[in-house]
Short mmCIF file of C-alpha atoms in Angstrom, two decimals:
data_model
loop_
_atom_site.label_atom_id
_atom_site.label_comp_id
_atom_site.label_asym_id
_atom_site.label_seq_id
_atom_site.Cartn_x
_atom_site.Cartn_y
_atom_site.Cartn_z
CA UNK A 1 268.70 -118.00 156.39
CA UNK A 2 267.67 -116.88 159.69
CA UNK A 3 264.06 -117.57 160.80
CA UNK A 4 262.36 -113.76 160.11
CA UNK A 5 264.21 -114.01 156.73
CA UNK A 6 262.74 -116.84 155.69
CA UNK A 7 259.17 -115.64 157.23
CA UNK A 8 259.39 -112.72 154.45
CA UNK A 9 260.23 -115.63 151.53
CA UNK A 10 256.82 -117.61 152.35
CA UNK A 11 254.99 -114.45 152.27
CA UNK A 12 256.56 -113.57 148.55
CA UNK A 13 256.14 -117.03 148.00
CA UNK A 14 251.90 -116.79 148.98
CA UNK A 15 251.65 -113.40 147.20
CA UNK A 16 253.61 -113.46 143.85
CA UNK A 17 251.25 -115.32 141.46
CA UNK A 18 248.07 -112.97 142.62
CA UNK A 19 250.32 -109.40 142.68
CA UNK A 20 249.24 -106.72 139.88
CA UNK A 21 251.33 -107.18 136.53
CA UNK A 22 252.43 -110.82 137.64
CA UNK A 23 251.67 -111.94 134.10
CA UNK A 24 254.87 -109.64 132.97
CA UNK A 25 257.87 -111.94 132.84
CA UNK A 26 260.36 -108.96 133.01
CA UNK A 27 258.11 -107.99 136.54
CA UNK A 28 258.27 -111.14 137.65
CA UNK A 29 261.90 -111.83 137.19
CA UNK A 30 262.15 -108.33 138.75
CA UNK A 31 260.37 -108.76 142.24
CA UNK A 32 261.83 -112.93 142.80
CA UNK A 33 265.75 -110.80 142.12
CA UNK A 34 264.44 -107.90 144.37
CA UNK A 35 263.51 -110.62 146.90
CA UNK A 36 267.33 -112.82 146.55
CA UNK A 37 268.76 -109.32 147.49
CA UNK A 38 266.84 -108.60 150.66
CA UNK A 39 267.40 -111.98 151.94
CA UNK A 40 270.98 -111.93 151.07
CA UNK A 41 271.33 -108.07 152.46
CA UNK A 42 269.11 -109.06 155.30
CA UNK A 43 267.69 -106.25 157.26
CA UNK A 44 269.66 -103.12 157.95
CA UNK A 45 271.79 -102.62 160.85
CA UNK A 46 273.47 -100.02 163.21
CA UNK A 47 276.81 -101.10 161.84
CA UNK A 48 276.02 -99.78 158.48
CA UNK A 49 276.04 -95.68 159.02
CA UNK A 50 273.50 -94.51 157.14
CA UNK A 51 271.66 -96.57 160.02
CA UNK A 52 273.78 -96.56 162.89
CA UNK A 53 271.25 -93.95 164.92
CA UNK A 54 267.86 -96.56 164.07
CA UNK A 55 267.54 -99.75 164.78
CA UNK A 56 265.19 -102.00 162.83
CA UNK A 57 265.81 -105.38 165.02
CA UNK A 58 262.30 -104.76 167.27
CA UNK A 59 260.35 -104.70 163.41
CA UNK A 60 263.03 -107.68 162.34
CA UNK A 61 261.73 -109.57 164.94
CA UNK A 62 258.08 -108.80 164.91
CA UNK A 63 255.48 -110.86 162.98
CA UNK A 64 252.33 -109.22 160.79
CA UNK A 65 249.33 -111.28 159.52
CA UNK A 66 245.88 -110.06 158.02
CA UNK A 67 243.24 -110.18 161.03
CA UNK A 68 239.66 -108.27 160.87
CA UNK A 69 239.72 -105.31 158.69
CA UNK A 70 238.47 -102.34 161.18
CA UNK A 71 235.81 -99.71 159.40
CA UNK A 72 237.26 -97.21 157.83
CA UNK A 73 234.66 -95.78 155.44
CA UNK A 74 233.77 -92.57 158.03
CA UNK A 75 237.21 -91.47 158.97
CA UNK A 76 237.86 -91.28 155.00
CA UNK A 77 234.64 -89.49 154.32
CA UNK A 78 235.42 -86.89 156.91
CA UNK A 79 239.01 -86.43 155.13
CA UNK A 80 237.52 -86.37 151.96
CA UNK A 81 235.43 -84.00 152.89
CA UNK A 82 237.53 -81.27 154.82
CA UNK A 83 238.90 -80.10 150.88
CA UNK A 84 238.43 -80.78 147.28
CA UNK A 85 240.52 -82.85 145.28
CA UNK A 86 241.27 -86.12 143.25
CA UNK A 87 241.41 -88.75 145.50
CA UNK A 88 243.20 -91.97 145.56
CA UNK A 89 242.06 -94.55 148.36
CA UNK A 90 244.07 -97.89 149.31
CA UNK A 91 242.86 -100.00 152.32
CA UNK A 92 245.44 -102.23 153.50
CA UNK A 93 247.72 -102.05 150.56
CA UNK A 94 245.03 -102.82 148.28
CA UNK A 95 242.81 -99.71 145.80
CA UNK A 96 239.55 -99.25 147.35
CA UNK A 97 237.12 -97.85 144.33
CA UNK A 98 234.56 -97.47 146.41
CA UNK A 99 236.22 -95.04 148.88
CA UNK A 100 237.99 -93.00 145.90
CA UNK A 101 236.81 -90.41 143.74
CA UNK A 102 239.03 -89.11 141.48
CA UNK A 103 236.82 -87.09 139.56
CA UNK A 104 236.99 -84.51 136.67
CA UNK A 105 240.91 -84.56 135.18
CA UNK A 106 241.55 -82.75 131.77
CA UNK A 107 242.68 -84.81 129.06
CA UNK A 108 245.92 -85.68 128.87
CA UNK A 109 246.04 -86.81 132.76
CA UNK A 110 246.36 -89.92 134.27
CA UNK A 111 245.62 -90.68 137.85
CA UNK A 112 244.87 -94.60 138.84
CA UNK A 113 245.85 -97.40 140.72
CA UNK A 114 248.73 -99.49 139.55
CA UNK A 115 246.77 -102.59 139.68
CA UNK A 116 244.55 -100.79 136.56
CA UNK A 117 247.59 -98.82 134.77
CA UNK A 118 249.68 -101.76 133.64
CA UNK A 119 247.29 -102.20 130.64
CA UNK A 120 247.72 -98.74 129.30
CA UNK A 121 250.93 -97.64 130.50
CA UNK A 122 253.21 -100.56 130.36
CA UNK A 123 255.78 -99.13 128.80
CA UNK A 124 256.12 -96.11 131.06
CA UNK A 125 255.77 -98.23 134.36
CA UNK A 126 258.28 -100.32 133.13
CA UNK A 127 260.76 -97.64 132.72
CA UNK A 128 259.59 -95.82 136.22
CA UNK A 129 259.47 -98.59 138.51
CA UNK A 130 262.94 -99.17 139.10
CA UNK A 131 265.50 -102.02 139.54
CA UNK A 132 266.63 -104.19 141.83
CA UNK A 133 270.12 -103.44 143.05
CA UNK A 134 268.97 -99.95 143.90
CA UNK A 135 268.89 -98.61 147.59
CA UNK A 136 268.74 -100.31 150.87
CA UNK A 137 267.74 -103.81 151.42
CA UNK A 138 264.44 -102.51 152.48
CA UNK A 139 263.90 -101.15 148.98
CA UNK A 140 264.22 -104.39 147.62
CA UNK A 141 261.60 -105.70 150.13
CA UNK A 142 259.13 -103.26 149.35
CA UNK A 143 259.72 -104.01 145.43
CA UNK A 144 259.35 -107.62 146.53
CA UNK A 145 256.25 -107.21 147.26
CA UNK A 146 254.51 -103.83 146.55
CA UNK A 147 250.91 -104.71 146.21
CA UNK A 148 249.45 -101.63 144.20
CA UNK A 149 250.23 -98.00 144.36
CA UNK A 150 249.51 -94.73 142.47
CA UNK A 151 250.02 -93.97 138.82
CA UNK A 152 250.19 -90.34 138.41
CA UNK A 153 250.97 -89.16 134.78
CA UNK A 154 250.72 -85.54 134.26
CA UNK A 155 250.69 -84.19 130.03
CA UNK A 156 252.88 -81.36 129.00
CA UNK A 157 251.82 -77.95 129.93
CA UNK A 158 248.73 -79.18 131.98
CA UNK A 159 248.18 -77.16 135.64
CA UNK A 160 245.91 -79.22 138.31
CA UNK A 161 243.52 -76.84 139.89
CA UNK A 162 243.09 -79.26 142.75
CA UNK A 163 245.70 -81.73 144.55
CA UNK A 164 246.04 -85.50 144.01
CA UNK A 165 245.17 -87.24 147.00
CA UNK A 166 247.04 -90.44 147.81
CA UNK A 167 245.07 -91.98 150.96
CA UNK A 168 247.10 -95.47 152.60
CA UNK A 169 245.12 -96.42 155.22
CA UNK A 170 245.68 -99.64 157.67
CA UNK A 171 242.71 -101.40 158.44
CA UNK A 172 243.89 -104.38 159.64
CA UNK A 173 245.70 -103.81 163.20
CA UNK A 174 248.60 -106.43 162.75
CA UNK A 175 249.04 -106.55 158.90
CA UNK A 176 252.11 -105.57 156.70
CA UNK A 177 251.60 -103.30 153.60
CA UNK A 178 253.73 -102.55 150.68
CA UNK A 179 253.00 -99.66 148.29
CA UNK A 180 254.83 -98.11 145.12
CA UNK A 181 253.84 -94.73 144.10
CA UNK A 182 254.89 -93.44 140.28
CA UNK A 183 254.36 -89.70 139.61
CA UNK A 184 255.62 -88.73 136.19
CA UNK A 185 255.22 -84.36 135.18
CA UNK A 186 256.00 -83.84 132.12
CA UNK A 187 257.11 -80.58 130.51
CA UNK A 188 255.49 -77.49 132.12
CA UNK A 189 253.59 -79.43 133.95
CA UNK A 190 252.17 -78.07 137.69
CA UNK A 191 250.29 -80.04 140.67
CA UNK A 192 250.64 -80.85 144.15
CA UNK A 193 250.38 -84.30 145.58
CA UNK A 194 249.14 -85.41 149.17
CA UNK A 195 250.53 -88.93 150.59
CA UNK A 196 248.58 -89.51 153.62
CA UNK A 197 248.98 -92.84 156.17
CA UNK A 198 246.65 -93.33 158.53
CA UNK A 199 245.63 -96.44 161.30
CA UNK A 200 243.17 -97.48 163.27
CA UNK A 201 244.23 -96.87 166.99
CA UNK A 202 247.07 -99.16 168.89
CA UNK A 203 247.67 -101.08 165.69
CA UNK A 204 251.12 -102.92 164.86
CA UNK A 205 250.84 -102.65 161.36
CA UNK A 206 253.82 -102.06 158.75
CA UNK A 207 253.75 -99.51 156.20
CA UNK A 208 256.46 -99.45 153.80
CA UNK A 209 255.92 -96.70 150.48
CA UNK A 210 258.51 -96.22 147.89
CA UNK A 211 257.28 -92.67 146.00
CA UNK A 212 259.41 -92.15 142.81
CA UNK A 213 259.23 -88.76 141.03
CA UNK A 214 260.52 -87.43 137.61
CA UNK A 215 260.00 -84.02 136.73
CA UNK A 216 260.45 -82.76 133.13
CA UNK A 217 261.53 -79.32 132.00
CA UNK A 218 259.84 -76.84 133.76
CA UNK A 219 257.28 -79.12 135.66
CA UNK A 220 256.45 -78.58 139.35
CA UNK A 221 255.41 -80.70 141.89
CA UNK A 222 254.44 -80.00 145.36
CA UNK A 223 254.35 -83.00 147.59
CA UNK A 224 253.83 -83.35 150.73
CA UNK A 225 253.57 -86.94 153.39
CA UNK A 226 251.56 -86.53 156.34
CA UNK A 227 252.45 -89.74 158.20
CA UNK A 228 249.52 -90.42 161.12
CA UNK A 229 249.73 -93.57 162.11
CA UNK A 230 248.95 -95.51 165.11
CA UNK A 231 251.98 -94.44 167.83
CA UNK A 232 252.60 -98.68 167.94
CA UNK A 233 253.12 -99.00 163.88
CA UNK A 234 256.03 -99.01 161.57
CA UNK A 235 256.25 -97.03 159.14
CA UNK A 236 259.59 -96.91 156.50
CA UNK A 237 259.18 -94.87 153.42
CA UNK A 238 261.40 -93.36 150.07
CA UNK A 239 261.17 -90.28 148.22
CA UNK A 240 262.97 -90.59 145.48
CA UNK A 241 262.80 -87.60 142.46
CA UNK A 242 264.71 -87.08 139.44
CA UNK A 243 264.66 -82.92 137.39
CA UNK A 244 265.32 -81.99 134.01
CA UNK A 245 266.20 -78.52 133.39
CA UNK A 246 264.61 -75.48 135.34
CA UNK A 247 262.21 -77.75 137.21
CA UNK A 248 260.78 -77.51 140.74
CA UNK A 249 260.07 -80.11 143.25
CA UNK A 250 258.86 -78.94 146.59
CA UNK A 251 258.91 -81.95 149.40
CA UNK A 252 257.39 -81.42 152.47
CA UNK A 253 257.36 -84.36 155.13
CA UNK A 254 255.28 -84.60 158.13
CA UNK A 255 256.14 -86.88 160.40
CA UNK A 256 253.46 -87.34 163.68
CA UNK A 257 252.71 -90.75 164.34
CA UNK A 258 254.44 -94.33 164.46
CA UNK A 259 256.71 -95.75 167.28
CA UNK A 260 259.71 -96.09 164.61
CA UNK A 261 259.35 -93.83 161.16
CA UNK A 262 261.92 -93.44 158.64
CA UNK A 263 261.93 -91.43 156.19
CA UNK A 264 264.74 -91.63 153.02
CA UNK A 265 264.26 -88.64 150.34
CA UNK A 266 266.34 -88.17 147.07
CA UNK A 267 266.51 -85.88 144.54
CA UNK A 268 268.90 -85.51 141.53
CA UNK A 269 269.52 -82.67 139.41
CA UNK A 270 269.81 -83.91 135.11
CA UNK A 271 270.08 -80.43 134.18
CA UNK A 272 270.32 -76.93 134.70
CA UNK A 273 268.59 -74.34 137.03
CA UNK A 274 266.39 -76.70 138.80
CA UNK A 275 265.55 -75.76 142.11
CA UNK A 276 264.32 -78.09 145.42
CA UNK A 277 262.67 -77.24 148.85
CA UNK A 278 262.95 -80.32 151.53
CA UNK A 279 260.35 -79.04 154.55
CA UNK A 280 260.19 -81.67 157.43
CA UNK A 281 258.74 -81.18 160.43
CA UNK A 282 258.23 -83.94 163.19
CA UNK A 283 256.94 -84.99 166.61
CA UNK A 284 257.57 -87.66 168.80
CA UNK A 285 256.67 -88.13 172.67
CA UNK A 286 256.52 -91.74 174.85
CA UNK A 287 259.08 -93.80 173.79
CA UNK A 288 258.99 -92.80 169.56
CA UNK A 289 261.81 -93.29 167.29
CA UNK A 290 261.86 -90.27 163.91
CA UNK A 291 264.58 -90.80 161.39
CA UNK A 292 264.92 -88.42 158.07
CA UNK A 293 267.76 -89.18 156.09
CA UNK A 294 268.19 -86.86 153.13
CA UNK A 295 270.40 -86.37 149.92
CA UNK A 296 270.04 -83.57 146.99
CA UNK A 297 272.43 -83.96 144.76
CA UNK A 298 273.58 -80.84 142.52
CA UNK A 299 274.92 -82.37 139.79
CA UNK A 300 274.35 -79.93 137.30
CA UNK A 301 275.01 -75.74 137.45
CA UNK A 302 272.99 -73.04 138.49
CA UNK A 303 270.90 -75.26 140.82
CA UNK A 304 269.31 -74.12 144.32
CA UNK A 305 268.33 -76.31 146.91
CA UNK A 306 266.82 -75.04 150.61
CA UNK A 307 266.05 -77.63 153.09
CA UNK A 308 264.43 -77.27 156.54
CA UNK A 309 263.50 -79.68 159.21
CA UNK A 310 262.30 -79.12 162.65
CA UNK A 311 261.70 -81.79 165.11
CA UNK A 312 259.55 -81.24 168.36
CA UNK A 313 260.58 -84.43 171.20
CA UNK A 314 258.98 -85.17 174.11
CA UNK A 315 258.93 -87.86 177.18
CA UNK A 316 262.30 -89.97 176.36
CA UNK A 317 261.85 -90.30 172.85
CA UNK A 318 264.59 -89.69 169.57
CA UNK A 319 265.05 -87.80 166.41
CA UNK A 320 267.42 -88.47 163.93
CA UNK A 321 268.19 -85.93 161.02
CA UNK A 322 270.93 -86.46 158.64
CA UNK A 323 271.31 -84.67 155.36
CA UNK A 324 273.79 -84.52 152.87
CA UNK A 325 274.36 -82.15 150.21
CA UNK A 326 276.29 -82.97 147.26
CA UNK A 327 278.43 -80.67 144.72
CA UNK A 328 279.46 -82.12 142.09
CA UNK A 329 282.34 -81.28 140.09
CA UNK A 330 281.38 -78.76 137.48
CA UNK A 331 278.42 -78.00 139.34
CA UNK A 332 279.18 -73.72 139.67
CA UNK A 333 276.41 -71.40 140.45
CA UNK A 334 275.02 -74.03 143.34
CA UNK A 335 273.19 -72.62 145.93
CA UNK A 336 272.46 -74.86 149.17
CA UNK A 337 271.15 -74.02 152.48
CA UNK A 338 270.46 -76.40 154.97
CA UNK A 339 269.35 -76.45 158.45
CA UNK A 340 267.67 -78.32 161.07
CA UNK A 341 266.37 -77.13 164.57
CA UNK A 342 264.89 -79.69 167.39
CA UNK A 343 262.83 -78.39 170.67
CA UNK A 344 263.59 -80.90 173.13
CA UNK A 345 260.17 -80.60 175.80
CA UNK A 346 262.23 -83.23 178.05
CA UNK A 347 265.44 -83.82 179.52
CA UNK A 348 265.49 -87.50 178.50
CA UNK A 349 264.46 -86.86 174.92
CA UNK A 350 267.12 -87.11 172.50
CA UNK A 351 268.27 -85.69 169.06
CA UNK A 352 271.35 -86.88 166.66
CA UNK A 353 271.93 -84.11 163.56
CA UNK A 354 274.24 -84.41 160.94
CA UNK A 355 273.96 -82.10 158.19
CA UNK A 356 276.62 -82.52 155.76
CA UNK A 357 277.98 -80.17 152.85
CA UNK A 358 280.41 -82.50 149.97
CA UNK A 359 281.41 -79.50 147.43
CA UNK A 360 283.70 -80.76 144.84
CA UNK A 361 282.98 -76.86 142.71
CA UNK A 362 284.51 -73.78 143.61
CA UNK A 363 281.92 -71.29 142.56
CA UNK A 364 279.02 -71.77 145.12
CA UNK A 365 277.31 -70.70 147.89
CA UNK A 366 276.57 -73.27 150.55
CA UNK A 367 275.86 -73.07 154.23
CA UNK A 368 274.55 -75.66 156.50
CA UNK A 369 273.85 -75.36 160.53
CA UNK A 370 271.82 -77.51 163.27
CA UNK A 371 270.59 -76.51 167.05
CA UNK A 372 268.84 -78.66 169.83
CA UNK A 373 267.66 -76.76 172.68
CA UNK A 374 264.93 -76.23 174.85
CA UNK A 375 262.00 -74.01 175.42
CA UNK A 376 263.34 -70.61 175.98
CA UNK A 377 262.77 -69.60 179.72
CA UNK A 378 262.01 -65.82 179.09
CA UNK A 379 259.62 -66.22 176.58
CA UNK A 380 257.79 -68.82 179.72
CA UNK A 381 258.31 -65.56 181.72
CA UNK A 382 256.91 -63.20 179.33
CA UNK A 383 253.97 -65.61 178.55
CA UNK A 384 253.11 -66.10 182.10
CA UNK A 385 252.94 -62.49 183.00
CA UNK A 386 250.22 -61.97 180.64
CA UNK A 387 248.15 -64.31 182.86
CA UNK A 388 248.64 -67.66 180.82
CA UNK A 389 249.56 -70.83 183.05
CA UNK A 390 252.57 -73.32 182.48
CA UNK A 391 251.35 -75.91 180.12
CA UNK A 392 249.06 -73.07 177.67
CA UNK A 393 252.39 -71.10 177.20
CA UNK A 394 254.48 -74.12 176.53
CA UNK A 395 252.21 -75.13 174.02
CA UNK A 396 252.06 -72.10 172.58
CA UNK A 397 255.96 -71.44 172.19
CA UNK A 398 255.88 -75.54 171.18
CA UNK A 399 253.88 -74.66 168.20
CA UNK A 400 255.33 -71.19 167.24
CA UNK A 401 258.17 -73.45 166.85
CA UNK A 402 256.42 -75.63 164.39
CA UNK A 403 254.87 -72.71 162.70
CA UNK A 404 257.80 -71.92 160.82
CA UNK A 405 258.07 -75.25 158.92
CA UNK A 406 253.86 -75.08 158.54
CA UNK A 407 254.67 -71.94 156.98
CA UNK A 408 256.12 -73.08 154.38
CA UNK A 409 253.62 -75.10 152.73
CA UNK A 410 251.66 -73.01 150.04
CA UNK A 411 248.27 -74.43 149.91
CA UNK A 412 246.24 -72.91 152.64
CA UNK A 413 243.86 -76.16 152.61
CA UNK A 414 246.96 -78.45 153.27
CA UNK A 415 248.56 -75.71 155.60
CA UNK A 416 245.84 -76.11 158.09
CA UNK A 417 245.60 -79.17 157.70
CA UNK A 418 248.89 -79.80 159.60
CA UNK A 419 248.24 -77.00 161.89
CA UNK A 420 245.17 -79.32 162.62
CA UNK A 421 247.29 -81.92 163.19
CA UNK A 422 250.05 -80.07 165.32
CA UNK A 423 247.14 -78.88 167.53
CA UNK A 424 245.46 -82.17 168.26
CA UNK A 425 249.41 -83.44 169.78
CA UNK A 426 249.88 -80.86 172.32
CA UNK A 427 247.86 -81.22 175.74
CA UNK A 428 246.10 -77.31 175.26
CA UNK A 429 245.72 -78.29 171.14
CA UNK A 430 241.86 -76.92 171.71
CA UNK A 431 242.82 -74.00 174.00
CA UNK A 432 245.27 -72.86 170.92
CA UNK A 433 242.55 -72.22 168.95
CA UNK A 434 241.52 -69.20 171.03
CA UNK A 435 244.78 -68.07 171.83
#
């Protein structure tokens, strides 16, 4: 076992006995067979495709260890208070009641940490929290040693006014986190859920969140990851959603901070006439690494799936997109766009694409496209003439670009929100505001 293997075995070893639900032999016996397949997987490399564009062997190589907590407490309270909602707070992997306020919910919803929900919801974690052989080796770290998460249940027919909030913040500059989040809709269910990772600045910290969705018949769920974090951290997260018939699951991924962020999301289709939307939008600059690695899979007739990413890249640093659209046999009536665009700002930045289309039905409609180009240097031209200098007007095409992925995103809140955020990365973010 090599060296950072076994690093990752003494830290399983140190946490087990004092993770939430520990007591629960079938957990237990779980996590220690979740932890004999990373080390026996090891991490993931180039030379397995799915991978062969990221790298992991700087975060293989790097060491993490709890040091002095940084204060958090006003950065959350300004969050908290730029919209309403139910919010969720974890501080270094861990529920922070005092930060959180989840509020008024109607009966028949839950919304809690993990570490509280295993006494009333056993039985339904159980059956959500999924197994060992599943994914990449990295899933079987992070259900190692997931430390707490949310538990989001959602009663038949029940419409949230407001969204969930799911705050992961890093505290700690060098420490390693692992979260599970469980969001369960049930029929006709409706709500939109925020993931949102933030750190305090320069940090080295590890983030790694597994999010597993199922939607019932007729639920929807909006979700959307806003990924912040400190432009030295690591950040590797899973989306992974299962619908029944004639659901809707809406997955919007924002990708803005991190030196190396990747980004796996899944969704399945159990039945008929379900319908998907995969938004990403993301932006690196310095020396950044972006990866979003994607699969719906229409399994079932009469399904529609759109998915849209955009990437912005600056300086000399690299996006990777690669999605994958599967038809099943038997699945007729599918209908599957997919695109991504990336704006290259430099000549050393670099972008792989690879959308993919796998149709094993004959009646469908399916089209799939990528472009990576540059700003466009008569709409510079026409920009200039009106009086604006170099940098305003790049900015300015730079986040029309973005705009069309921001658009996307129903709830005006979260909307600007991300314009907020898409702002505050270009050099004339404040000047935009006027323009």
């Amino acid at each position: 076992m090599s060296t950072n293997l076994q690093a990752w075995a003494d830290v399983f070893g140190q946490r087990a006995a004092t993770l939430p639900g520990a007591q629960l032999p079938w957990l237990a016996d779980l996590r220690r067979d979740a932890l004999d397949r990373f080390i026996s997987l090891g991490w993931p490399t180039p030379k397995i495709d799915a991978w062969r564009h990221t790298s992991l062997s700087p975060l293989a190589a790097a060491s993490f260890f709890d040091g002095d907590a940084q204060p958090v407490a006003d950065q959350l309270a300004a969050l908290k208070a730029s919209e309403p909602g139910h919010w969720l707070v974890f501080v270094d992997g861990a529920y922070d009641a005092a930060l959180s306020d989840v509020g008024s919910l109607p009966a028949g919803v839950s919304v809690q940490p993990l570490s509280q929900a295993w006494t009333d919801h056993a039985e339904a974690i159980q059956a959500a929290y999924g197994q060992a052989d599943a994914g990449h080796s990295t899933s079987a770290l992070n259900l190692a040693l997931a430390s707490d998460g949310a538990w989001v249940q959602l009663g038949r027919g029940i419409a949230l006014e407001h969204a969930i909030h799911i705050v992961c913040v890093a505290a700690s500059p060098q420490a390693a986190h692992f979260l599970r989040h469980l969001i369960q809709a049930d029929a006709g269910a409706q709500a939109t859920v925020v993931e949102h990772y933030l750190g305090v600045a320069h940090a080295t910290n590890f983030h790694h969140a597994v999010t597993r969705l199922a939607l019932a018949q007729d639920a929807r769920v909006t979700h959307l990851k806003l990924q912040q974090e400190s432009d030295q951290a690591w950040h590797l997260g899973e989306i992974d959603a299962v619908q029944s018939r004639g659901s809707y699951f809406a997955s919007h991924s924002v990708s803005l901070g991190a030196r190396l962020a990747r980004h796996d999301i899944t969704t399945h289709f159990a039945d008929e006439r379900c319908e998907t939307l995969f938004n990403g939008l993301y932006y690196v600059d310095q020396r950044r690494h972006v990866d979003h690695h994607t699969l719906i899979d229409h399994n079932k007739p009469r399904c529609v799936s759109h998915e849209n990413y955009r990437g912005i890249l600056a300086d000399t640093s690299h996006g990777v997109f690669s999605g994958r659209i599967l038809v099943a046999p038997g699945a007729d009536g599918t209908d599957a766009i997919q695109r991504n665009d990336s704006l290259l700002l430099s000549r050393l930045a670099k972008s792989d694409s690879r959308p993919e289309l796998e149709i094993y039905a004959d009646d469908v409609k399916c089209a799939h496209g990528s472009t990576v180009g540059q700003i466009d240097a008569d709409s510079l031209f026409y920009l200039r003439t009106r009086g604006l200098d170099e940098a305003h007007a790049r900015d300015i095409l730079t986040y029309a670009f973005a705009a069309a992925s921001v658009g996307r995103i129903d709830s005006a809140p979260l909307r600007q929100r991300v314009e907020n955020a898409i702002r505050g990365l270009l050099p004339g973010g404040m000047a935009l505001e006027a323009a």
